[in-house]
Amino acid sequence: MAKPDIQQVKQRFGIIGSNPDLNRAIDIALQVAPTDMSVLVTGESGVGKENFPQIIHQFSHRKHGTYIAVNCGSIPEGTIDSELFGHEKGSFTGATGERKGYFEVANGGTLFLDEVGELPLSTQARLLRVLETGEFIKVGSSKVEKTDVRVVAATNLDMVTATRNGRFREDLYYRLNTVPIRIPALRERKDDIPLLFRKFASDCAEKYSMPPITLTDDARQMLKDYYWPGNIRQLKNITEQISIIEQTREITPDILKLYLPANEVGLIPVGTINSSEQKSFNNEREILYQVLFDMKKDMNELKKIVHDIVAGNMKAADIISSPLVGSSDKPLPPMVVNSSERNAPITVKEDGHTIIPASNIADADVIDAPEYEEETLSLQDVEKDMIIKALERHNGKRKNAAQDLKISERTLYRKIKEYNLENL
Ligand SMILES: Nc1ncnc2c1ncn2[C@@H]1O[C@H](COP(=O)(O)OP(=O)(O)OP(=O)(O)O)[C@@H](O)[C@H]1O
Ligand SMILES: [Mg+2]
């Protein structure tokens, strides 16, 4: 098969940019596509990793075979082995029938394991075996089965650190990383920023039948100097927001500033944030959310204590043993932040992880005095409002709205149900 032209590939997959590192990444994908080698695509969140397994599949001899994308971070730990490798009837409670796993279904094709760094260690052992021998065993079975699947994996984790601290098997890392493809962060390809902006602005203009927004020279420079922790995904969201919200079509630095969080406007030098810090940076909003709900909960509890004291229901001993009194450094409750639950192409399950704000709302609900109830309601209103706005911004596309809100798709689905927003 003659190697296709990089420009044609970009056109076909809607990839914008002419940065040499991006071109190199596409070139490696094309070189390796006709082989059966495992590929590991790495890069920060939002850099565009998801195009690469598709390029590899499309330009391989497997292109007429099945292509399955699995988001390893969005599947509950208890069912991931069964989803990947299948199970026998009765192998666990609820396994009423036999089930084929993705490794069986994708036989002759390509399996994209997105967020592979999130796989539990027990699943990593099974994965290593199938990569090395093509053999796997269904959950609850003893029969060894064969499959011929090409695996392309992706992650935004720092895998070297993950292997060092025992979260990821080193042997599996080397096996997956036979061919590494690193996608550069947006701040490493500054010249592509105006191109991407123009593309997103014109897409948005076309979609809503309005003239596209443009940048003044100073605004263009500001956009190029920005840190872009959320990379292309963030640039796309911001361009869409400005296109819709602003009346004027010529965007100046003063307008742009309103959309770029101040501490990120070129203040953080490139290279000072490593990828794990980057991840927590991206989860900042979810963490703030947690802290806010927590403070609110504490406030409500304090109010209830005062209320009880005034009503004469509480003894001094009760007050002293209250968790809010005498423990100024009370730790935050355990938090589940799973940024990797975003782009679940196959399974969106509602029964997964604990969701942060909900538990706090539920706790606050316990308080029965009317004034506390009112406050709880207003918190819920804020949350509902944020969800409605995000859904509107993304024309009802839940995946994009969840990304924007920095919550998992699963959380969003649950919240939509909870607030009866199904018709949005
Ligand atoms: N070169 C590009 N040109 C145009 N759009 C792009 C490009 N790269 C990425 N995008 C868009 O940016 C968004 C984010 O890309 P993608 O979902 O592939 O990120 P990712 O690297 O998988 O991030 P995460 O690690 O968070 O899953 C998508 O909407 C994608 O279409
Ligand atoms: Mg992704």
mmCIF file of C-alpha atoms and ligand atoms in Angstrom, residues 46 49-50 71 112 114-115 233 342-343, ligand 2:
data_model
loop_
_atom_site.group_PDB
_atom_site.id
_atom_site.type_symbol
_atom_site.label_atom_id
_atom_site.label_comp_id
_atom_site.label_asym_id
_atom_site.label_seq_id
_atom_site.Cartn_x
_atom_site.Cartn_y
_atom_site.Cartn_z
ATOM 1 C CA GLY A 46 -7.600 17.766 24.601
ATOM 2 C CA LYS A 49 -5.344 11.843 20.500
ATOM 3 C CA GLU A 50 -8.579 10.263 19.335
ATOM 4 C CA ASN A 71 -12.901 4.180 27.261
ATOM 5 C CA PHE A 112 -8.724 1.405 20.705
ATOM 6 C CA ASP A 114 -8.585 4.982 25.469
ATOM 7 C CA GLU A 115 -7.423 6.119 28.929
ATOM 8 C CA ARG A 233 -10.744 21.254 23.331
ATOM 9 C CA ARG A 342 -15.302 11.940 29.341
ATOM 10 C CA ASN A 343 -15.349 10.523 25.861
HETATM 11 MG MG MG B 2 -9.696 11.294 24.540
#
